[in-house]
Each structure stands twice: as structure tokens, then as C-alpha cells.
Short mmCIF file of C-alpha atoms in Angstrom, two decimals:
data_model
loop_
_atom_site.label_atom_id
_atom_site.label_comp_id
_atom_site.label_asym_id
_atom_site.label_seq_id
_atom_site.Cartn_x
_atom_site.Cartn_y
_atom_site.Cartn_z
CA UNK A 1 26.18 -7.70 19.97
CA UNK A 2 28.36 -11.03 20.81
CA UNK A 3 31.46 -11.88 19.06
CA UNK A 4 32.82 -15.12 19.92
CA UNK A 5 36.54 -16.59 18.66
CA UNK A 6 37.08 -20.23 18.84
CA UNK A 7 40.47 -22.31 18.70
CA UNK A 8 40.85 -26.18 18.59
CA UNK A 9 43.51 -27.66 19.84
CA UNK A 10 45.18 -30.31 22.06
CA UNK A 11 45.17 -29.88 25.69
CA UNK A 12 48.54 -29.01 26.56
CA UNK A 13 48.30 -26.04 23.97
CA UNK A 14 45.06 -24.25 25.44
CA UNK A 15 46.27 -25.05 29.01
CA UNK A 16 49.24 -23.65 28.24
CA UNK A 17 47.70 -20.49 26.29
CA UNK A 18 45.67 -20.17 29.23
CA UNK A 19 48.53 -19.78 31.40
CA UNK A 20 49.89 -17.04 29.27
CA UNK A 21 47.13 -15.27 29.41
CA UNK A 22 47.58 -14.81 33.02
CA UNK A 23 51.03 -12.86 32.67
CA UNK A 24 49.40 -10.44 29.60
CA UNK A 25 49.11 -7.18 31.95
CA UNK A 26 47.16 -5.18 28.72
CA UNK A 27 44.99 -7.32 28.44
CA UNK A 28 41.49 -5.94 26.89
CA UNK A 29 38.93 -6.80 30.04
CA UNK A 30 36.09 -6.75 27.57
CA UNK A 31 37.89 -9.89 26.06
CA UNK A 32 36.73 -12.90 28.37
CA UNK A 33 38.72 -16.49 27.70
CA UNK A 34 38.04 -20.03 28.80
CA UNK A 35 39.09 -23.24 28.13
CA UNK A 36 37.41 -26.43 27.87
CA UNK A 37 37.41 -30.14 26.71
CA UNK A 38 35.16 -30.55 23.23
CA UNK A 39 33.28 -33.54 24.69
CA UNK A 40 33.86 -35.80 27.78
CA UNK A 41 34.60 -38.80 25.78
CA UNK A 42 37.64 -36.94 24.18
CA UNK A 43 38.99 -35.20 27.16
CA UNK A 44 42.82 -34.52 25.43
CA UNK A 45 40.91 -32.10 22.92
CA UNK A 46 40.04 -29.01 24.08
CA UNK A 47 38.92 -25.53 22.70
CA UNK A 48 40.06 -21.61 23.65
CA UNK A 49 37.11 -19.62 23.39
CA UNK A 50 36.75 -15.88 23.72
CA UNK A 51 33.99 -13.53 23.50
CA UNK A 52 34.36 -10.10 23.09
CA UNK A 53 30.95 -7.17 23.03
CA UNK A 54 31.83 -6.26 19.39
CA UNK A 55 33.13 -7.27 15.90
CA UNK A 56 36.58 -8.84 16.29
CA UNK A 57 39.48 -6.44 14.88
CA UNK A 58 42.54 -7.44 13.43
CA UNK A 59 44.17 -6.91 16.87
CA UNK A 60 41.72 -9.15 18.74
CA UNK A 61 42.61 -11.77 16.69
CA UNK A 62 46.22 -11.24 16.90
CA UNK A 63 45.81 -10.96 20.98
CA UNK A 64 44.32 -14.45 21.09
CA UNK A 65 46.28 -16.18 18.57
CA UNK A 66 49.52 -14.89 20.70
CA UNK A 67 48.50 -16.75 23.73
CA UNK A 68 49.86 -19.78 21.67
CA UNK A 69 53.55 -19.95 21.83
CA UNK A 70 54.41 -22.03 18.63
CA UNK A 71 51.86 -21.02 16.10
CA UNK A 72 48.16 -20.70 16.81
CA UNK A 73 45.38 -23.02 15.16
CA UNK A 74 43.03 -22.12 12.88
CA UNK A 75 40.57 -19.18 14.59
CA UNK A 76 37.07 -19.15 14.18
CA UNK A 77 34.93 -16.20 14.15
CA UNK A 78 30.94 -16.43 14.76
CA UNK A 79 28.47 -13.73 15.98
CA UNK A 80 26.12 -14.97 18.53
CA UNK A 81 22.56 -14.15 19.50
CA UNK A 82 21.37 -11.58 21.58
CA UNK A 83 22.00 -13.10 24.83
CA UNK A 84 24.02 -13.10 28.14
CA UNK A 85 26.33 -16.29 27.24
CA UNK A 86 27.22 -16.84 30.51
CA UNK A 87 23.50 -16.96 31.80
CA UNK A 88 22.75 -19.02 28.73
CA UNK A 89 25.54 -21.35 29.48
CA UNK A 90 24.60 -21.99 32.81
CA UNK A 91 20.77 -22.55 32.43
CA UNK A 92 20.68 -25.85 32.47
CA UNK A 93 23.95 -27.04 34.55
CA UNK A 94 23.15 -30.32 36.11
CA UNK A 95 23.21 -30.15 39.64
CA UNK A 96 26.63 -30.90 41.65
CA UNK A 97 27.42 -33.04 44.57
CA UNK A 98 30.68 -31.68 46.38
CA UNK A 99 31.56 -32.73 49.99
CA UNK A 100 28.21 -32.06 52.21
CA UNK A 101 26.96 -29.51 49.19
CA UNK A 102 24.32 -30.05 46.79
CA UNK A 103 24.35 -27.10 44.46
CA UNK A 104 21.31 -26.74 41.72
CA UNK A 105 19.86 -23.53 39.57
CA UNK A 106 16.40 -23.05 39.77
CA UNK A 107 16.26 -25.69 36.66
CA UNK A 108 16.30 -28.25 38.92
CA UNK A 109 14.44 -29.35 42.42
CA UNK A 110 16.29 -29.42 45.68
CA UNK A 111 17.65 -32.56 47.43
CA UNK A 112 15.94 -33.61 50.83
CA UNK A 113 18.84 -36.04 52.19
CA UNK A 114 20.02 -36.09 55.94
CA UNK A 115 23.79 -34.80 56.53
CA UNK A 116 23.14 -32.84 52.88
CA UNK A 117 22.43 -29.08 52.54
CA UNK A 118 21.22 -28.00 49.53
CA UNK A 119 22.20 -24.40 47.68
CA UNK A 120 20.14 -22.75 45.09
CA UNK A 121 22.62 -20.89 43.11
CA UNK A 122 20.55 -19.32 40.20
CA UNK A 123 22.68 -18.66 36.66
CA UNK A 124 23.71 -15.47 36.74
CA UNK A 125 26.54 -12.51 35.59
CA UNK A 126 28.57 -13.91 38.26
CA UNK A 127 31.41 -17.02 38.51
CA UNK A 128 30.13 -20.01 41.28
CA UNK A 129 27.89 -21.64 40.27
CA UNK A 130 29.89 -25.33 41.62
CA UNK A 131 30.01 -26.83 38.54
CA UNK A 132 33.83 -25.61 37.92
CA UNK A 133 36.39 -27.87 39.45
CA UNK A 134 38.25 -25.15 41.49
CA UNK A 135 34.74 -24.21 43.13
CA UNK A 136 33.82 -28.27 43.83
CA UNK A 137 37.15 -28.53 45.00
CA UNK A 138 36.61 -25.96 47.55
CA UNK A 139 33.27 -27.39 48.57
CA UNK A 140 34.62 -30.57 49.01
CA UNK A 141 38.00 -29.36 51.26
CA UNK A 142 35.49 -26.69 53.55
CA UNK A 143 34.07 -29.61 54.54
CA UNK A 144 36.85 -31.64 55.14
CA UNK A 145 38.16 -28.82 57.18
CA UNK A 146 35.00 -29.33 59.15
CA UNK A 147 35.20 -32.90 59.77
CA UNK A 148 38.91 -31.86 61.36
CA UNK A 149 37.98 -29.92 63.80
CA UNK A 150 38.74 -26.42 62.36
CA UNK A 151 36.96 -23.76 63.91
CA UNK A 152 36.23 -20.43 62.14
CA UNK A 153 34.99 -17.29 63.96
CA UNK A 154 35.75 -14.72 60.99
CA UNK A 155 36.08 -15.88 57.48
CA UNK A 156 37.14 -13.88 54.34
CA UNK A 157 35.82 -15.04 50.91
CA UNK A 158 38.01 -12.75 48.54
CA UNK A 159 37.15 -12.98 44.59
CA UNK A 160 33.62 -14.48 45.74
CA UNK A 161 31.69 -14.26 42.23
CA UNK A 162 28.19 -15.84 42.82
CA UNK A 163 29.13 -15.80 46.88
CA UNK A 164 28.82 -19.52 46.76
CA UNK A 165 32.20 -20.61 49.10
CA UNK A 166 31.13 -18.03 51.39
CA UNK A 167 27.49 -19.47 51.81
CA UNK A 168 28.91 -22.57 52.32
CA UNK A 169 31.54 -21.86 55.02
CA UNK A 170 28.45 -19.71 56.86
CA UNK A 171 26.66 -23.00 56.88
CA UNK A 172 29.71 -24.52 58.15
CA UNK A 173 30.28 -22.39 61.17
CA UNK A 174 27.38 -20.25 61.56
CA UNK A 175 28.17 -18.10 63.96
CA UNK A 176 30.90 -16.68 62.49
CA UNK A 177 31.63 -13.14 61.38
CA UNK A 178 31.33 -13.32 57.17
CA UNK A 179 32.87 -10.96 54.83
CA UNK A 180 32.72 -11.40 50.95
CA UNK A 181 34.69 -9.48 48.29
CA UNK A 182 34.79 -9.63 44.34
CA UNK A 183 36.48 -6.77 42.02
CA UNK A 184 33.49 -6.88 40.02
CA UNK A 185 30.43 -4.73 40.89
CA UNK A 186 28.02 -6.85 39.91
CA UNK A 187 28.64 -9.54 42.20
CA UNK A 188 27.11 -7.23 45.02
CA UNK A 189 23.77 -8.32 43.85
CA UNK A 190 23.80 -11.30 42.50
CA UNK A 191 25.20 -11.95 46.51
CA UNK A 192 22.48 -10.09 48.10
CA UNK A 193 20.04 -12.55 46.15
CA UNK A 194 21.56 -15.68 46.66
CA UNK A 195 21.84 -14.78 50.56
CA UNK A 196 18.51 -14.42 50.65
CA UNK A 197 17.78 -16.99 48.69
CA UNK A 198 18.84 -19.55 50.89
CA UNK A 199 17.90 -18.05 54.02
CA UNK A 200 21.01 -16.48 54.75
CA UNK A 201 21.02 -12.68 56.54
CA UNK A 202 23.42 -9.66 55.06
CA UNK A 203 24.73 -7.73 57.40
CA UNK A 204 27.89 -7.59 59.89
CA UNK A 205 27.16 -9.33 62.97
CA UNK A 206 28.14 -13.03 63.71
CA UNK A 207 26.33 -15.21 61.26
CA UNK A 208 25.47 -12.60 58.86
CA UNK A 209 27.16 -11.81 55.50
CA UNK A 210 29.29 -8.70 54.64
CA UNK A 211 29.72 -7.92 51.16
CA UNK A 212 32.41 -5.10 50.02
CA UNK A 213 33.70 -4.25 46.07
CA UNK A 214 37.48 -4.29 46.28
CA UNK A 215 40.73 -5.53 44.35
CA UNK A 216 42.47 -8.34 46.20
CA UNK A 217 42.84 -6.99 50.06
CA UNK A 218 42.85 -3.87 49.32
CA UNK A 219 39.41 -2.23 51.28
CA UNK A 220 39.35 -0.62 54.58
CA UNK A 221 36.47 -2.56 55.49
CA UNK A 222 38.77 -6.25 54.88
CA UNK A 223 41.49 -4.37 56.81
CA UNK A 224 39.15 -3.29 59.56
CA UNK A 225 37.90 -6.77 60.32
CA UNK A 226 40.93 -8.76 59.75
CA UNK A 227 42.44 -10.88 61.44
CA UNK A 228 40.42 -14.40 59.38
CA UNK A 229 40.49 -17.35 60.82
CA UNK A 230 39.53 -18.66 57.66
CA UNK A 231 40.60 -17.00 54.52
CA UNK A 232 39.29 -18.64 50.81
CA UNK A 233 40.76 -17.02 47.78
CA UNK A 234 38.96 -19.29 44.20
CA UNK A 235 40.85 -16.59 41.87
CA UNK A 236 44.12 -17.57 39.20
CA UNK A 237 47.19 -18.21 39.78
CA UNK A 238 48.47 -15.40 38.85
CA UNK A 239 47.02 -13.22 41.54
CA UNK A 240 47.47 -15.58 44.02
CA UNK A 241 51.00 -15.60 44.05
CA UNK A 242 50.63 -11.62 44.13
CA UNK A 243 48.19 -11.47 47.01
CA UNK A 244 50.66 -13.76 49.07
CA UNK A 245 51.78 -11.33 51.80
CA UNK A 246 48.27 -9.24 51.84
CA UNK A 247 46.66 -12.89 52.98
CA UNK A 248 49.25 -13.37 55.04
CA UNK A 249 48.81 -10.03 56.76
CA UNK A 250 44.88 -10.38 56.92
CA UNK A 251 44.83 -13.86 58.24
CA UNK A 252 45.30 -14.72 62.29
CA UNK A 253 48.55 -16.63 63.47
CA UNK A 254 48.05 -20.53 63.30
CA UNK A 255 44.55 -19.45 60.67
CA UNK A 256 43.14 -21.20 57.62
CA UNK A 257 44.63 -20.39 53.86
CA UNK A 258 41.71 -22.53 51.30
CA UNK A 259 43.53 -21.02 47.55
CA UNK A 260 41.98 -22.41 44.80
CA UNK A 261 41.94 -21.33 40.53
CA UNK A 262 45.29 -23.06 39.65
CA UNK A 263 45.99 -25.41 37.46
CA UNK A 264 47.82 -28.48 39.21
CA UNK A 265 50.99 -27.13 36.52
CA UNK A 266 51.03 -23.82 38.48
CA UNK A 267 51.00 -25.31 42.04
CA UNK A 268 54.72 -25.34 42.62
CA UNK A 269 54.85 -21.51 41.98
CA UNK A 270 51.57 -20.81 44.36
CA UNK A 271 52.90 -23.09 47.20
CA UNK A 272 56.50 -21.54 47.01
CA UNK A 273 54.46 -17.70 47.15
CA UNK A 274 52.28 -18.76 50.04
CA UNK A 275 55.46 -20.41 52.08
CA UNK A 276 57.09 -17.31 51.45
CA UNK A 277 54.69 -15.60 53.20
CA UNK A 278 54.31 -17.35 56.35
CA UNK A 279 52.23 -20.54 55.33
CA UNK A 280 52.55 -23.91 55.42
CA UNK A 281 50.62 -26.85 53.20
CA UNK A 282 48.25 -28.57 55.68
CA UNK A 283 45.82 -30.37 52.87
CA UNK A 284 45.91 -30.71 48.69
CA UNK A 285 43.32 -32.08 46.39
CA UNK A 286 43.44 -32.45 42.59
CA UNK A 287 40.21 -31.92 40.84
CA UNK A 288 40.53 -32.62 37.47
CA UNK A 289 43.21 -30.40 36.08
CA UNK A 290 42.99 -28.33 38.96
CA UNK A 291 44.37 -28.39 41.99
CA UNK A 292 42.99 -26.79 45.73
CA UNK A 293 45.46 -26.06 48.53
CA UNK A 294 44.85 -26.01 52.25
CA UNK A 295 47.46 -24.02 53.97
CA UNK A 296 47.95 -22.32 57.94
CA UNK A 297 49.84 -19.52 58.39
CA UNK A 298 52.63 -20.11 61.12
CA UNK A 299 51.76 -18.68 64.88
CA UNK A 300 53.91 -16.21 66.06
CA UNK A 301 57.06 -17.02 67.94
#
């Protein structure tokens, strides 16, 4: 069984509630939150939504209405269908044009355009699929990156979800070494079949794919291959600013920093973490309410 809880209210307010849900440290996992406008044409409305496996208790509903600092709206309560939500929602995502990237689901036919690749990234348990700002965002600044000259041998995708930004940065620079990472177990899969589904090879030799469960950094097999050229972290805010120093440790002097999963509000605290640790702002791009950050790490003196 689904649960979901919904609560209207103006953008500032779920952006905000949002936000506070980052700094909640017992936090129910099985509780999964996302914001959203209602409908394009009335983009200062928006809606918290949360789904939970099982009938909302009175402390579920308490947890989400104390995101909101002054007083939450009016909660709504419905039990869904038997169904993955987050398959169902992505089913029929129209396809996405970001930088040299055209990502579809199987829903819709491939693009055969010169200078374009297409990805097939099915819907799946996973986060990617390019139709969130933060992950067209990144699309869009890997290949500005290329178009600058920058020149990966070992790239890091940590948090990868679907394993879309790494795919893409493969394509990029494909002889590089490729290592992917995501907390969640699941993602090992849903990886291994997107690899495969556009003809990409698992495996750890230059041009092939690595993929590793692990919390932020922390894996031997990260540690063991580090130091990245190219790091790209598409996570929250929050644990961006906390994995500061562990990218900073994993990625080469004078290498690439791509953070994205901020909102453009929460910049100023990411940027001041990430100079802290050795980097500098090289590129920034604003996608929506989000923003994406291109930083180096200073060479050694």
C-alpha cells in the first residue's frame, strides 16, 4: 500500500519547507518528499507531497506539517493504487534536450541529429531520468566543459541514481576511467541496464563503467582510484556542504568539481563549503530554481 500527503501552498513556503527538511537528521527514510509547481501556467503555486508505504500516523502528519515554519496548510491524505509512483510518474516524461543530450524513456523514439547523442533512460526506482533541472543543468555544463577544453581521464559520479551524468561524461571523454556511486542499492541495476542499454561496457578499465554502493566518499574502491579529474556530485545541499573536504581529498590538484541539487537560495552556503575546501568557482548556471556550480580545486603550491 501507498499513502500519499499533499500540501498547497505558495512557493516560498514549500521551498522553504524543503530546505528544512534537509537539516531533520530523524528523518523517517520510508517518508519520500518533493516539491513542485501545480501547473506551468501558475508557477508561484506549488505543492509538498510525500508518500509514505503505509497509513499515515498522527506523527507522520505532524513530521510534514513541521517542515513549515509559520503554520502548515491544510494536509491532504489519499491512498493510491497499487503501483511504483515513481515509475508511474515517469512513464510518459517528454523527452529532454540539454546541451549535446537528448534523453527519452522507451515511450518515445530516439533522435537521429548530427552533433546530438541520444540516451535511453527507461523509468525506473532510480533518480535521472533528465527531466529535473539539477540533472539538465548538469547535462548542459558537461558539455560546456567539453567545448573548453577540459580533459577528463578519471571521473567520479557520486549519488548517480539512474547513472545518467556518468553516461554522459563517458560519452564525453571516452577513454576515461568511470566510477559511479549511489547510497541506494538499487541503483546497481538499474546502472547495469542503462549501460548496456546504450552500448556502454561495465567494468574498470578506461572507457568502461565502475559501479560501487557507498555513502558519500566513503568506499575503498572511490579511495583506491582517486585522484578524479572530474568529480560530479547531483545530491542536496545539505550533503554537499558535508562532503566538502572528502571531494576535495578525492579530486586531483587543478581537477573538475560539477555540484549540483541546490536550490539557487542555498548557493552561498555550498560555494563558501567548497572554497573552504580548496575550490574555486570556475562556471554557474541557474536552471529554474536551481542552480549548478562548476568549481577546480587549487593545484598544489
Amino acid at each position: 500500500m501507498s499513502w500519499k500527503i499533499t500540501a498547497h501552498a505558495p512557493r516560498e513556503m514549500v521551498q522553504a519547507a524543503l530546505v528544512a527538511h534537509e537539516d531533520v537528521w530523524d528523518w523517517d527514510p520510508a517518508i519520500v518528499i518533493a516539491g513542485s509547481e501545480i501547473a506551468e501556467e501558475r508557477p508561484l503555486d506549488w505543492k509538498l507531497e510525500a508518500w509514505l508505504p503505509r497509513r499515515p500516523t498522527r506523527q507522520d502528519k505532524a513530521a510534514v506539517a513541521g517542515l513549515f515554519a509559520h503554520g502548515a496548510p491544510a494536509l491532504e491524505v489519499e491512498k493510491l493504487p497499487d503501483t511504483d509512483w515513481l515509475v508511474a510518474s515517469q512513464n510518459l516524461t517528454q523527452p529532454i534536450r540539454a546541451g549535446r543530450f537528448h534523453i527519452h524513456t522507451p515511450d518515445f523514439p530516439p533522435v537521429d541529429e548530427a552533433g546530438v547523442r541520444d540516451l535511453l533512460i527507461p523509468a525506473s526506482q532510480a533518480f535521472g531520468t533528465g527531466q529535473h533541472e539539477t540533472t539538465a543543468g548538469c547535462l548542459a555544463m558537461l558539455t560546456l566543459m567539453k567545448r573548453e577544453g577540459v580533459v577528463a581521464r578519471n571521473i567520479a559520479d557520486i549519488g548517480t541514481g539512474t547513472g545518467l551524468l556518468a553516461l554522459a561524461a563517458m560519452d564525453m571523454w571516452p577513454r576515461a576511467l568511470a566510477l559511479a556511486s549511489d547510497i541506494d542499492a538499487v541503483c546497481t541495476q538499474v546502472v547495469e541496464h542503462n549501460a548496456q542499454a546504450n552500448g556502454f561496457a561495465m567494468g574498470g578499465a578506461p572507457g568502461q563503467l565502475v559501479m560501487t554502493v557507498a555513502e558519500g566518499c566513503d568506499s575503498p574502491l572511490i579511495q583506491s582510484r582517486a585522484p578524479y579529474d572530474l568529480v560530479i556530485a547531483n545530491i542536496l545541499a545539505g550533503p554537499l556542504i558535508q562532503l566538502a573536504p572528502d571531494f576535495a581529498r578525492i579530486c586531483a590538484p587543478g581537477g573538475h568539481l560539477l555540484l549540483a541539487g541546490l536550490l539557487e537560495t542555498q548557493e552561498k552556503a555550498v560555494r563558501g563549503a567548497a572554497f573552504r575546501a580548496g575550490f574555486r568557482l570556475a562556471r554557474r548556471a541557474v536552471n529554474g530554481d536551481w542552480s549548478i556550480l562548476w568549481l577546480r580545486r587549487r593545484s598544489a603550491r
